[in-house]
């Protein structure tokens, strides 16, 4: 059930919890090491039948084991409440917003409170940069748009660089992931009230690499879905893709194309639903 929308406010969206999590992630290679990451994306409106949208996330693990994340979100889910009659409603933040996280080496949120951080005004079609940089004792996380910027500083805990979250086994036939699910790279994320992919229509999301300006010719892309309530993994696939000089491939519910410096991801939601 979808309730009335009010731009810029938390609004009740569903009576069913948005427990089905969907992610398409591009991981930086095992050799990656840098004190700075930055990407650029285009703000687009993209939501599912319930009204829940998506997040573009830039994430990185430091060499001290902490995980930092900068996110641009649209119609992102946000908590739940229960009324006097015991009815539970789940909420989303209508429109574009930003969010930052720091997770500790044990897999727990270490810093999250951002009540003092103002979101930049973001409009459909804006070029938006997401970045993070280690500056001495701090890590600066930011989301920057043409009409404003949002920036937050967290401790670096002695870190000198961001490093890769993956490694290959000895014969390079399998990718080994971080045990807590942390990643160094870029992700398109969603939550749904039911097992589905994408939004009402197929929307292309663009991601341009700014720092570093490209990845190695062979990139790892993971396509994953799970039920966060039961921890059941529903879909998990990784694709080793030769990106140079360019690529265009359909991998499960995704169409992925681009080059080592720019990626375009389209979730083939309608096509996927027809297969169920």
Short mmCIF file of C-alpha atoms in Angstrom, two decimals, residues 36-40 58 69-71 100 128-133 139-144 150-152 162 210-211:
data_model
loop_
_atom_site.label_atom_id
_atom_site.label_comp_id
_atom_site.label_asym_id
_atom_site.label_seq_id
_atom_site.Cartn_x
_atom_site.Cartn_y
_atom_site.Cartn_z
CA UNK A 36 41.33 9.12 -2.02
CA UNK A 37 38.28 7.92 -3.97
CA UNK A 38 35.75 9.95 -5.98
CA UNK A 39 33.00 9.26 -8.50
CA UNK A 40 30.37 11.26 -10.36
CA UNK A 58 30.92 4.78 -2.61
CA UNK A 69 30.63 4.99 3.02
CA UNK A 70 29.21 8.02 1.21
CA UNK A 71 25.72 7.66 -0.28
CA UNK A 100 27.44 8.67 5.60
CA UNK A 128 26.67 14.76 -8.20
CA UNK A 129 30.15 13.84 -6.92
CA UNK A 130 30.70 11.37 -4.07
CA UNK A 131 34.10 11.31 -2.43
CA UNK A 132 36.27 10.32 0.51
CA UNK A 133 39.82 11.21 1.44
CA UNK A 139 38.59 10.90 6.84
CA UNK A 140 36.54 13.46 4.94
CA UNK A 141 33.35 12.07 3.37
CA UNK A 142 31.33 14.22 1.01
CA UNK A 143 28.52 14.52 -1.51
CA UNK A 144 28.81 17.55 -3.78
CA UNK A 150 27.40 17.96 2.34
CA UNK A 151 30.62 17.00 4.11
CA UNK A 152 31.43 15.17 7.32
CA UNK A 162 42.12 2.70 1.50
CA UNK A 210 37.18 10.54 -10.91
CA UNK A 211 39.78 9.26 -8.45
#
